[in-house]
C-alpha angles and dihedrals in degrees: 000000000000110000094229091053091043093048093051093044090049091051090054092045089050091050094048094043089058092056105083105200126056091225088057089048089052091050090050090054091050091048088051087054092048093050094049121099115256120236118255111257091246090065094050088096129147092242088062097048119114112231118221095037119126091223131035106281130176131203115185123189126213116194114213132180129292089036099281122141125218121194132213119192146183142167139190089235123059096222090053092042089052092052096045092046090049091051092044090055094046092054100035115109094025128119120243090250089056093048091048091050092056113108117216090225088067086075090064090095090068088062092219090158090073098030101052134049118247089258094054091043085057088053091053087051090055090048092054091045090053091049089052092047090053089049090054095050 
């Protein structure tokens, strides 16, 4: 796995591991969403929407030399916004090759299977799929 992606992912794993209760982890994700910058209305376009999320969620790529992608994200719900902003941060600054080399199992350290409902986990799957699609473009 790319070291930048791994470093960012490990940082989030460490943060969540230090929070003892699932409800508090959930609250932390919501706070992350609340603190994150909202997308400007002009970027809340259908082409940037993440399919599979329970609420409207957007993930916008920005392509920068030399071939890195930076992501901006937003959602109508704080928990979804927290998740999509965390994933946007983890993958921002990586190349398409690094993103495509990422294996979904590497997210297991976040323990999303116990933290999120099946519907929200489906949204995370949609977010990861959208990130991969942007890396292929």
